[in-house]
Short mmCIF file of C-alpha atoms in Angstrom, two decimals:
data_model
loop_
_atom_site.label_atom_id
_atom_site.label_comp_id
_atom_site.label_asym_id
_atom_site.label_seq_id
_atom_site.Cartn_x
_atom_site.Cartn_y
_atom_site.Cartn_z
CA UNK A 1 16.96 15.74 -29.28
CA UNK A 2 18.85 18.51 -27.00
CA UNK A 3 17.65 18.46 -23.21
CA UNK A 4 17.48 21.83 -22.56
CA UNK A 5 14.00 22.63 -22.46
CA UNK A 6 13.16 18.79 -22.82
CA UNK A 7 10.56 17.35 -20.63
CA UNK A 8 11.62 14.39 -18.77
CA UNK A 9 10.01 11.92 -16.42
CA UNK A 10 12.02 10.21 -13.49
CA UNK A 11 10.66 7.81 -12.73
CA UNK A 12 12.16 5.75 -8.92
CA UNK A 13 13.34 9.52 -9.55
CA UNK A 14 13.66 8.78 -5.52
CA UNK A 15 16.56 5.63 -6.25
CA UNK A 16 19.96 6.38 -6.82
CA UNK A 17 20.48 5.50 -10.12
CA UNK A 18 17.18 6.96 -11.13
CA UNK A 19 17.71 10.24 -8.77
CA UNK A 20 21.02 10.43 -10.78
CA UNK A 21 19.52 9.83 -14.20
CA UNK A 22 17.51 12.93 -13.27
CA UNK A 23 19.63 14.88 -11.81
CA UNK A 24 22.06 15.51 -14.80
CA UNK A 25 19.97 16.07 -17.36
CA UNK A 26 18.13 18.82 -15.20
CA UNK A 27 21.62 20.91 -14.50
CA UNK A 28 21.74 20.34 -18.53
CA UNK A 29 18.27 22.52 -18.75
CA UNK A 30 15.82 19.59 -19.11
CA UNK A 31 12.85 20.51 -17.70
CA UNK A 32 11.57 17.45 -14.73
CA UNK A 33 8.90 16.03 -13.35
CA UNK A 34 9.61 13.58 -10.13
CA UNK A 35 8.09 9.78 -9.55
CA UNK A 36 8.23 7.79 -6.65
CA UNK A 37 6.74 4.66 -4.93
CA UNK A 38 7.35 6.26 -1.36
CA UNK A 39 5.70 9.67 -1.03
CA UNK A 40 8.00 10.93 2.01
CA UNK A 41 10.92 9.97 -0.08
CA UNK A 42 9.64 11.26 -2.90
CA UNK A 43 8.42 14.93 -0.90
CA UNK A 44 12.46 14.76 0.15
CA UNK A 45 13.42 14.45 -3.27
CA UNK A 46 11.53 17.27 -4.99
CA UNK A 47 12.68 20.21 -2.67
CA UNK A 48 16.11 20.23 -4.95
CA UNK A 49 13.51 20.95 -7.65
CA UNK A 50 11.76 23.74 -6.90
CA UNK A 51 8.16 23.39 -8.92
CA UNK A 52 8.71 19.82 -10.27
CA UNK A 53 5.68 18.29 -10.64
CA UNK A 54 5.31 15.11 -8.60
CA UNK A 55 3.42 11.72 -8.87
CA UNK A 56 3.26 8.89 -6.38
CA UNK A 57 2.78 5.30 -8.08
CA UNK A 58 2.14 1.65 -6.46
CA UNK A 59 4.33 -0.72 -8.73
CA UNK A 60 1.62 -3.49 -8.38
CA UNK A 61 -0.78 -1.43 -9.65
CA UNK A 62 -0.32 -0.69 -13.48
CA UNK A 63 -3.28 2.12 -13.82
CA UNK A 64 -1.16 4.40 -10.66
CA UNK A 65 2.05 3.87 -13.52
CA UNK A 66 0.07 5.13 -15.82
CA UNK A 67 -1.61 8.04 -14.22
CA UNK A 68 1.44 9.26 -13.11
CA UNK A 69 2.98 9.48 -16.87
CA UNK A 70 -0.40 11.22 -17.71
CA UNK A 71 -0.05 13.67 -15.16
CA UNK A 72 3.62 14.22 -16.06
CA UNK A 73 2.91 14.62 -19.30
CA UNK A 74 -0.38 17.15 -18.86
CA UNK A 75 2.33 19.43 -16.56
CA UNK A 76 5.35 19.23 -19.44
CA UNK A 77 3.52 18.25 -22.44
CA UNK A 78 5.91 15.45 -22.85
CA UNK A 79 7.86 13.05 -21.45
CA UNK A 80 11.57 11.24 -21.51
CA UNK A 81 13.40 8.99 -19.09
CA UNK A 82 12.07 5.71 -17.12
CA UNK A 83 14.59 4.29 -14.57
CA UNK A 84 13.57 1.13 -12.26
CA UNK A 85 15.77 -0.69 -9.75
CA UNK A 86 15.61 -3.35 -7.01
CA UNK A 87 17.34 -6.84 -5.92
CA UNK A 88 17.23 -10.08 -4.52
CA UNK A 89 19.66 -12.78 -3.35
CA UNK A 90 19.67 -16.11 -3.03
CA UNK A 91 19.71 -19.62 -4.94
CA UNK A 92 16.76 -20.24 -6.92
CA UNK A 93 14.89 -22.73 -4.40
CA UNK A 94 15.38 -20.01 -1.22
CA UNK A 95 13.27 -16.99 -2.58
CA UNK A 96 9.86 -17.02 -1.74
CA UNK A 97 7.17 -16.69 -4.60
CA UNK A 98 6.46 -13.29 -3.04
CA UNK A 99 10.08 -11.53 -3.50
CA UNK A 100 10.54 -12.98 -7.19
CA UNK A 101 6.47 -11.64 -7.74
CA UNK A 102 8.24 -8.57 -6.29
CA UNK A 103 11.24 -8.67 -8.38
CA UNK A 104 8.86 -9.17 -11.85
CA UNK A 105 6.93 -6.17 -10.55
CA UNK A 106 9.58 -3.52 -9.54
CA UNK A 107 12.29 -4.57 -12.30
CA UNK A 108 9.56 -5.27 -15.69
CA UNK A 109 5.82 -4.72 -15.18
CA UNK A 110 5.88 -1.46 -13.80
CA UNK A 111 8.46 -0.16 -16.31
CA UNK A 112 6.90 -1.67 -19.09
CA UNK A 113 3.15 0.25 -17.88
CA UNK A 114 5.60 3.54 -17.66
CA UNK A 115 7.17 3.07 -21.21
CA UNK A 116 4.09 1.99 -22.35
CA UNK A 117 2.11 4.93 -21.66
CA UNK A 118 4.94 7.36 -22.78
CA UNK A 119 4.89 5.63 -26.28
CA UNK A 120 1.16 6.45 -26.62
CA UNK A 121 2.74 10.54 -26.25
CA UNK A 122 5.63 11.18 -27.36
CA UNK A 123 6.51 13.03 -30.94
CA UNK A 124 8.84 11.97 -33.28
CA UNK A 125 12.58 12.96 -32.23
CA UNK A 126 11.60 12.19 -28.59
CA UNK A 127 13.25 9.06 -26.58
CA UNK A 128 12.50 6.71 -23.44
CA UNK A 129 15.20 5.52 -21.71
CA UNK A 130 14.96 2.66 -19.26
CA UNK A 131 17.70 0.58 -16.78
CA UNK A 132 17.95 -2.81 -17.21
CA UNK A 133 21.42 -4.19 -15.79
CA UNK A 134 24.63 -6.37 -16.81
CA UNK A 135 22.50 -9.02 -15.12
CA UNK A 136 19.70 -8.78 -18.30
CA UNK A 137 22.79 -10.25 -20.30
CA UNK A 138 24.72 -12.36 -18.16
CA UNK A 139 22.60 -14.24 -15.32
CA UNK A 140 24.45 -14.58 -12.12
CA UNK A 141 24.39 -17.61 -9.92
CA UNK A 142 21.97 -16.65 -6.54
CA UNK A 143 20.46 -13.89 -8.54
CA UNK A 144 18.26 -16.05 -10.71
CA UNK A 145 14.96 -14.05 -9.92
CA UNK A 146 16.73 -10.42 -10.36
CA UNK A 147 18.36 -11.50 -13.41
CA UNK A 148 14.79 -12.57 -15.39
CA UNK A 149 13.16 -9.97 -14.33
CA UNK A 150 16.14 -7.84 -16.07
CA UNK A 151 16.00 -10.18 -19.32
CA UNK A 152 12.20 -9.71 -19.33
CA UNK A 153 12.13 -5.93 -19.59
CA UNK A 154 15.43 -6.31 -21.31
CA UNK A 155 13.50 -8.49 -24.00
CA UNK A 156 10.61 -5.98 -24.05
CA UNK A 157 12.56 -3.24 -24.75
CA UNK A 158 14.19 -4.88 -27.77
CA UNK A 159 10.71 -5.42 -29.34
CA UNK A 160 9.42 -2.21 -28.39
CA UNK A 161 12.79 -0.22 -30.08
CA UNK A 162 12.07 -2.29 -33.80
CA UNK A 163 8.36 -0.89 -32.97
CA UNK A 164 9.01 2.83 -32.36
CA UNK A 165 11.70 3.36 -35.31
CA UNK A 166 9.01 3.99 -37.58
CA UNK A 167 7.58 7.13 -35.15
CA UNK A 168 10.61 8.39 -34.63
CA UNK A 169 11.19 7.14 -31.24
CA UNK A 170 13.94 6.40 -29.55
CA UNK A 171 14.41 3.51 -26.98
CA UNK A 172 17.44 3.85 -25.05
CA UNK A 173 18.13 0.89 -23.37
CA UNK A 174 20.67 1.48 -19.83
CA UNK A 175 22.44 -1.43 -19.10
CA UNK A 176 25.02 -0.93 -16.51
CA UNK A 177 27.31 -2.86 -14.75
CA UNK A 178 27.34 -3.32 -11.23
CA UNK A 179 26.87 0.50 -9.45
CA UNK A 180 27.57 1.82 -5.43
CA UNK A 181 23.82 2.88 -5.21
CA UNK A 182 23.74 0.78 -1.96
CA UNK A 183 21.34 -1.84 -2.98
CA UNK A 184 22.96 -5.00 -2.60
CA UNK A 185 22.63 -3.73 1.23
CA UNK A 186 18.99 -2.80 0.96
CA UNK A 187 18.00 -6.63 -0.88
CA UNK A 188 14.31 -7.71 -0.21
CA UNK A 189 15.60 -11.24 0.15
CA UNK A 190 18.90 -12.86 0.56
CA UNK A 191 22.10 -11.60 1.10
CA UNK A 192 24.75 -10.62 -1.21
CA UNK A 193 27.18 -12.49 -3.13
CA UNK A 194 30.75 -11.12 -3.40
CA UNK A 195 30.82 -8.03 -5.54
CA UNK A 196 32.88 -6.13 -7.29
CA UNK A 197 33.66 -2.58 -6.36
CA UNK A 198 30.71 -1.04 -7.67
CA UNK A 199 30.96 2.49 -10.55
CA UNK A 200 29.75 5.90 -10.01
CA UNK A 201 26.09 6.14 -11.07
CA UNK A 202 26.23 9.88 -12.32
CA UNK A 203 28.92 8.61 -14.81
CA UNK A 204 25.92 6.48 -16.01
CA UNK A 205 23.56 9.38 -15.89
CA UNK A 206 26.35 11.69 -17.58
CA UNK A 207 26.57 9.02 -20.96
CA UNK A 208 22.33 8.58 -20.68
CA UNK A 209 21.96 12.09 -20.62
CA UNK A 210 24.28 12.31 -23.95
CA UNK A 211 22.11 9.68 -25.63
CA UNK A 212 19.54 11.67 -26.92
CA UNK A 213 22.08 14.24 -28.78
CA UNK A 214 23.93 11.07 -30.46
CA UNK A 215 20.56 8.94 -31.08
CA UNK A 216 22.46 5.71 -28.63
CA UNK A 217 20.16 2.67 -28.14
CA UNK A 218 22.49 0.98 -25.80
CA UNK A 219 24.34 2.15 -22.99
CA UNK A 220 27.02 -0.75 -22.06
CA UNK A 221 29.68 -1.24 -19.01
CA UNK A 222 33.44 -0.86 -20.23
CA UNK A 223 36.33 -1.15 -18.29
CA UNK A 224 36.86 2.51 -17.48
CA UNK A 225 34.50 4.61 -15.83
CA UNK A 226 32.45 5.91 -18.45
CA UNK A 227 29.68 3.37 -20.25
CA UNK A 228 29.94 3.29 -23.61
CA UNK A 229 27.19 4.10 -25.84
CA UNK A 230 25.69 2.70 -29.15
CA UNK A 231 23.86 4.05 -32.21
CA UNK A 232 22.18 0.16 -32.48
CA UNK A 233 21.39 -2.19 -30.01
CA UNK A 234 21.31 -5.11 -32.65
#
């Protein structure tokens, strides 16, 4: 699949690594339409795309993740790229029930409704794309809650890709490493652990935005500054 003249979703289009993961493939002619969970935020966002349809969505609430792929979709006929992000410090027995309920919502459920949704539309030759983490892999000590919620969607991704081979789907699975997107300052519980100095999110967007030309399942950190991609994620 070539993005110009693709139709492509961002979703937490308003985040930084999903505002990047938008951003690129848009100055590479794909054709956008913007979701948010705040609607100021999400207003901000859409005046550097002039016309971009826009849909608001409530991460708790499964039929507003929906609704706003089928109103993507009715606007472009189509749709691409999920990206999800948010965090939580802290050793297992400080976070409350309500952050890691928060956590399961933000990082899985709600990306799982999106992808979910955009399976049930998409042609053969089209992709979804969605960010898991470094964390889905490797669990970190006081990020116990952040990391599941990683594996989960991480997990349901796997399942999903094995599923959508037949159709001709592809399931690109973003899995980066530790990114300066400023949320380990904006946790909603804890503070952060010592972290490394974090990458450049539009090299992530740069290698998701070549997925879809190259037919990558996996987008991995490496030790340089570009992820590296892969044709199979198992």
């Amino acid at each position: 699949m070539e993005l110009s003249g693709a139709r492509l979703l961002g979703a937490d289009a308003t985040g930084a690594p999903g505002g990047a993961i938008t951003a690129e493939p848009a100055d590479r002619g794909a054709r956008v339409a913007l979701a948010g969970r705040d609607r100021g935020s999400l207003a901000h966002t859409a005046r550097a795309y002039p016309g971009a349809p826009t849909a608001s969505f409530d991460a708790y609430d499964p039929g507003s993740c929906a609704r706003a792929v089928h109103e993507a979709a009715a606007a472009l006929q189509g749709v691409d790229v999920v990206a999800f992000g948010s965090v939580a410090f802290g050793a297992a027995e400080e976070i409350g029930g309500e952050a890691a309920e928060h956590l399961m919502a933000v990082n899985h459920l709600a990306p799982a409704v999106f992808s979910r949704a955009v399976l049930g539309i998409l042609r053969s030759g089209s992709a979804i794309a969605a960010v898991t983490g470094a964390s889905a892999e490797c669990p970190q000590p006081r990020m116990a809650d952040h990391s599941a919620s990683r594996a989960a969607l991480a997990a349901w991704l796997d399942a999903v890709r094995r599923e959508a081979r037949s159709a001709g789907v592809a399931v690109l699975e973003i899995r980066p490493g530790h990114l300066d997107t400023g949320f380990a300052t904006r946790p909603v519980a804890g503070t952060a652990p010592p972290l490394p100095e974090g990458g450049d999110p539009r090299h992530v967007a740069g290698a998701v935005a070549d997925a879809p030309e190259t037919g990558a399942e996996l987008l991995r950190p490496s030790p340089g500054k570009s992820p590296v991609l892969e044709r199979r994620a198992r």
